[in-house]
């Protein structure tokens, strides 16, 4: 059996938010940002929407 996802519903730290803003401004894809932050794509998408950030889709 697989190990349960440990970061489930964890609050965003100021460091993570800053990194999200930086990566989004660089034009990175959603999948790459999620992997860099070790968060789900859905979580990253929701946080970006809350902060009114535009996230590039994979081309």
mmCIF file of N, CA and C in Angstrom:
data_model
loop_
_atom_site.group_PDB
_atom_site.id
_atom_site.type_symbol
_atom_site.label_atom_id
_atom_site.label_comp_id
_atom_site.label_asym_id
_atom_site.label_seq_id
_atom_site.Cartn_x
_atom_site.Cartn_y
_atom_site.Cartn_z
ATOM 1 N N UNK A 1 0.831 -1.187 0.000
ATOM 2 C CA UNK A 1 0.000 0.000 0.000
ATOM 3 C C UNK A 1 0.877 1.253 0.000
ATOM 4 N N UNK A 2 0.386 2.317 -0.627
ATOM 5 C CA UNK A 2 1.166 3.551 -0.664
ATOM 6 C C UNK A 2 1.006 4.349 0.618
ATOM 7 N N UNK A 3 2.018 5.129 0.885
ATOM 8 C CA UNK A 3 2.004 5.973 2.073
ATOM 9 C C UNK A 3 1.043 7.140 1.860
ATOM 10 N N UNK A 4 0.222 7.497 2.862
ATOM 11 C CA UNK A 4 -0.704 8.619 2.675
ATOM 12 C C UNK A 4 0.046 9.936 2.476
ATOM 13 N N UNK A 5 -0.580 10.836 1.751
ATOM 14 C CA UNK A 5 0.030 12.125 1.458
ATOM 15 C C UNK A 5 0.127 12.927 2.751
ATOM 16 N N UNK A 6 1.342 13.259 3.163
ATOM 17 C CA UNK A 6 1.559 13.885 4.462
ATOM 18 C C UNK A 6 1.241 15.373 4.505
ATOM 19 N N UNK A 7 1.256 16.044 3.339
ATOM 20 C CA UNK A 7 1.044 17.482 3.329
ATOM 21 C C UNK A 7 -0.424 17.858 3.143
ATOM 22 N N UNK A 8 -1.318 16.916 3.308
ATOM 23 C CA UNK A 8 -2.732 17.151 3.056
ATOM 24 C C UNK A 8 -3.269 18.293 3.921
ATOM 25 N N UNK A 9 -3.805 19.307 3.245
ATOM 26 C CA UNK A 9 -4.472 20.452 3.889
ATOM 27 C C UNK A 9 -3.552 21.263 4.806
ATOM 28 N N UNK A 10 -2.268 21.294 4.514
ATOM 29 C CA UNK A 10 -1.337 22.094 5.301
ATOM 30 C C UNK A 10 -1.438 23.554 4.880
ATOM 31 N N UNK A 11 -1.288 24.440 5.850
ATOM 32 C CA UNK A 11 -1.339 25.872 5.566
ATOM 33 C C UNK A 11 -0.113 26.289 4.759
ATOM 34 N N UNK A 12 -0.273 27.321 3.950
ATOM 35 C CA UNK A 12 0.833 27.844 3.136
ATOM 36 C C UNK A 12 1.719 28.712 4.020
ATOM 37 N N UNK A 13 3.007 28.484 3.954
ATOM 38 C CA UNK A 13 3.951 29.315 4.703
ATOM 39 C C UNK A 13 4.293 30.547 3.860
ATOM 40 N N UNK A 14 4.733 31.626 4.499
ATOM 41 C CA UNK A 14 5.137 32.815 3.738
ATOM 42 C C UNK A 14 6.232 32.510 2.713
ATOM 43 N N UNK A 15 7.154 31.606 3.043
ATOM 44 C CA UNK A 15 8.212 31.202 2.114
ATOM 45 C C UNK A 15 7.628 30.559 0.857
ATOM 46 N N UNK A 16 6.660 29.663 1.053
ATOM 47 C CA UNK A 16 6.028 28.980 -0.080
ATOM 48 C C UNK A 16 5.264 29.962 -0.963
ATOM 49 N N UNK A 17 4.598 30.908 -0.347
ATOM 50 C CA UNK A 17 3.838 31.904 -1.101
ATOM 51 C C UNK A 17 4.783 32.761 -1.941
ATOM 52 N N UNK A 18 5.900 33.157 -1.341
ATOM 53 C CA UNK A 18 6.882 33.960 -2.063
ATOM 54 C C UNK A 18 7.453 33.174 -3.243
ATOM 55 N N UNK A 19 7.750 31.885 -3.016
ATOM 56 C CA UNK A 19 8.287 31.051 -4.079
ATOM 57 C C UNK A 19 7.258 30.859 -5.194
ATOM 58 N N UNK A 20 5.995 30.713 -4.826
ATOM 59 C CA UNK A 20 4.925 30.587 -5.818
ATOM 60 C C UNK A 20 4.869 31.831 -6.700
ATOM 61 N N UNK A 21 4.913 32.995 -6.089
ATOM 62 C CA UNK A 21 4.876 34.246 -6.845
ATOM 63 C C UNK A 21 6.078 34.352 -7.783
ATOM 64 N N UNK A 22 7.253 33.990 -7.291
ATOM 65 C CA UNK A 22 8.471 34.055 -8.095
ATOM 66 C C UNK A 22 8.385 33.121 -9.297
ATOM 67 N N UNK A 23 7.989 31.881 -9.068
ATOM 68 C CA UNK A 23 7.912 30.896 -10.147
ATOM 69 C C UNK A 23 6.835 31.254 -11.163
ATOM 70 N N UNK A 24 5.714 31.794 -10.682
ATOM 71 C CA UNK A 24 4.644 32.184 -11.590
ATOM 72 C C UNK A 24 5.081 33.345 -12.481
ATOM 73 N N UNK A 25 5.817 34.288 -11.909
ATOM 74 C CA UNK A 25 6.294 35.436 -12.686
ATOM 75 C C UNK A 25 7.338 35.029 -13.708
ATOM 76 N N UNK A 26 8.080 33.938 -13.433
ATOM 77 C CA UNK A 26 9.069 33.426 -14.387
ATOM 78 C C UNK A 26 8.406 32.702 -15.548
ATOM 79 N N UNK A 27 7.119 32.403 -15.400
ATOM 80 C CA UNK A 27 6.389 31.747 -16.486
ATOM 81 C C UNK A 27 6.442 30.233 -16.449
ATOM 82 N N UNK A 28 6.718 29.662 -15.297
ATOM 83 C CA UNK A 28 6.778 28.205 -15.189
ATOM 84 C C UNK A 28 5.374 27.601 -15.283
ATOM 85 N N UNK A 29 5.320 26.350 -15.721
ATOM 86 C CA UNK A 29 4.047 25.639 -15.865
ATOM 87 C C UNK A 29 3.531 25.194 -14.494
ATOM 88 N N UNK A 30 2.240 24.985 -14.420
ATOM 89 C CA UNK A 30 1.581 24.578 -13.179
ATOM 90 C C UNK A 30 2.205 23.311 -12.604
ATOM 91 N N UNK A 31 2.443 22.323 -13.464
ATOM 92 C CA UNK A 31 2.993 21.041 -13.014
ATOM 93 C C UNK A 31 4.386 21.229 -12.399
ATOM 94 N N UNK A 32 5.202 22.074 -13.023
ATOM 95 C CA UNK A 32 6.557 22.327 -12.526
ATOM 96 C C UNK A 32 6.530 23.071 -11.190
ATOM 97 N N UNK A 33 5.618 24.022 -11.068
ATOM 98 C CA UNK A 33 5.497 24.773 -9.811
ATOM 99 C C UNK A 33 5.049 23.845 -8.693
ATOM 100 N N UNK A 34 4.066 22.997 -8.971
ATOM 101 C CA UNK A 34 3.564 22.056 -7.966
ATOM 102 C C UNK A 34 4.671 21.127 -7.492
ATOM 103 N N UNK A 35 5.487 20.658 -8.424
ATOM 104 C CA UNK A 35 6.584 19.760 -8.063
ATOM 105 C C UNK A 35 7.634 20.492 -7.229
ATOM 106 N N UNK A 36 7.946 21.732 -7.598
ATOM 107 C CA UNK A 36 8.944 22.514 -6.868
ATOM 108 C C UNK A 36 8.491 22.817 -5.444
ATOM 109 N N UNK A 37 7.192 22.990 -5.261
ATOM 110 C CA UNK A 37 6.655 23.309 -3.933
ATOM 111 C C UNK A 37 6.211 22.071 -3.165
ATOM 112 N N UNK A 38 6.315 20.911 -3.773
ATOM 113 C CA UNK A 38 5.818 19.629 -3.233
ATOM 114 C C UNK A 38 4.367 19.750 -2.758
ATOM 115 N N UNK A 39 3.559 20.306 -3.639
ATOM 116 C CA UNK A 39 2.126 20.434 -3.387
ATOM 117 C C UNK A 39 1.379 19.941 -4.621
ATOM 118 N N UNK A 40 0.105 19.682 -4.463
ATOM 119 C CA UNK A 40 -0.690 19.206 -5.595
ATOM 120 C C UNK A 40 -0.943 20.358 -6.566
ATOM 121 N N UNK A 41 -1.196 20.005 -7.813
ATOM 122 C CA UNK A 41 -1.490 21.016 -8.823
ATOM 123 C C UNK A 41 -2.751 21.791 -8.447
ATOM 124 N N UNK A 42 -3.719 21.089 -7.906
ATOM 125 C CA UNK A 42 -4.976 21.729 -7.501
ATOM 126 C C UNK A 42 -4.740 22.760 -6.395
ATOM 127 N N UNK A 43 -3.899 22.409 -5.436
ATOM 128 C CA UNK A 43 -3.573 23.318 -4.344
ATOM 129 C C UNK A 43 -2.878 24.571 -4.859
ATOM 130 N N UNK A 44 -1.932 24.386 -5.766
ATOM 131 C CA UNK A 44 -1.198 25.511 -6.341
ATOM 132 C C UNK A 44 -2.153 26.391 -7.146
ATOM 133 N N UNK A 45 -3.037 25.759 -7.918
ATOM 134 C CA UNK A 45 -3.987 26.508 -8.734
ATOM 135 C C UNK A 45 -4.913 27.359 -7.861
ATOM 136 N N UNK A 46 -5.406 26.770 -6.770
ATOM 137 C CA UNK A 46 -6.301 27.495 -5.864
ATOM 138 C C UNK A 46 -5.594 28.680 -5.204
ATOM 139 N N UNK A 47 -4.342 28.455 -4.762
ATOM 140 C CA UNK A 47 -3.595 29.530 -4.107
ATOM 141 C C UNK A 47 -3.278 30.656 -5.095
ATOM 142 N N UNK A 48 -2.931 30.290 -6.317
ATOM 143 C CA UNK A 48 -2.640 31.292 -7.351
ATOM 144 C C UNK A 48 -3.891 32.114 -7.658
ATOM 145 N N UNK A 49 -5.028 31.450 -7.694
ATOM 146 C CA UNK A 49 -6.287 32.150 -7.954
ATOM 147 C C UNK A 49 -6.602 33.115 -6.814
ATOM 148 N N UNK A 50 -6.357 32.694 -5.586
ATOM 149 C CA UNK A 50 -6.603 33.554 -4.425
ATOM 150 C C UNK A 50 -5.691 34.778 -4.437
ATOM 151 N N UNK A 51 -4.467 34.598 -4.926
ATOM 152 C CA UNK A 51 -3.508 35.702 -4.992
ATOM 153 C C UNK A 51 -3.565 36.441 -6.327
ATOM 154 N N UNK A 52 -4.510 36.068 -7.179
ATOM 155 C CA UNK A 52 -4.700 36.671 -8.505
ATOM 156 C C UNK A 52 -3.435 36.593 -9.360
ATOM 157 N N UNK A 53 -2.826 35.393 -9.380
ATOM 158 C CA UNK A 53 -1.659 35.139 -10.203
ATOM 159 C C UNK A 53 -2.062 34.358 -11.448
ATOM 160 N N UNK A 54 -1.384 34.626 -12.531
ATOM 161 C CA UNK A 54 -1.623 33.849 -13.743
ATOM 162 C C UNK A 54 -0.598 32.729 -13.823
ATOM 163 N N UNK A 55 -1.052 31.506 -14.032
ATOM 164 C CA UNK A 55 -0.169 30.354 -14.137
ATOM 165 C C UNK A 55 -0.224 29.847 -15.571
ATOM 166 N N UNK A 56 0.929 29.625 -16.170
ATOM 167 C CA UNK A 56 0.996 29.114 -17.536
ATOM 168 C C UNK A 56 0.607 27.645 -17.587
ATOM 169 N N UNK A 57 -0.077 27.286 -18.639
ATOM 170 C CA UNK A 57 -0.397 25.884 -18.861
ATOM 171 C C UNK A 57 0.742 25.252 -19.640
ATOM 172 N N UNK A 58 0.885 23.958 -19.539
ATOM 173 C CA UNK A 58 1.915 23.252 -20.298
ATOM 174 C C UNK A 58 1.633 23.357 -21.785
ATOM 175 N N UNK A 59 2.643 23.641 -22.563
ATOM 176 C CA UNK A 59 2.436 23.801 -24.013
ATOM 177 C C UNK A 59 2.816 22.556 -24.733
#
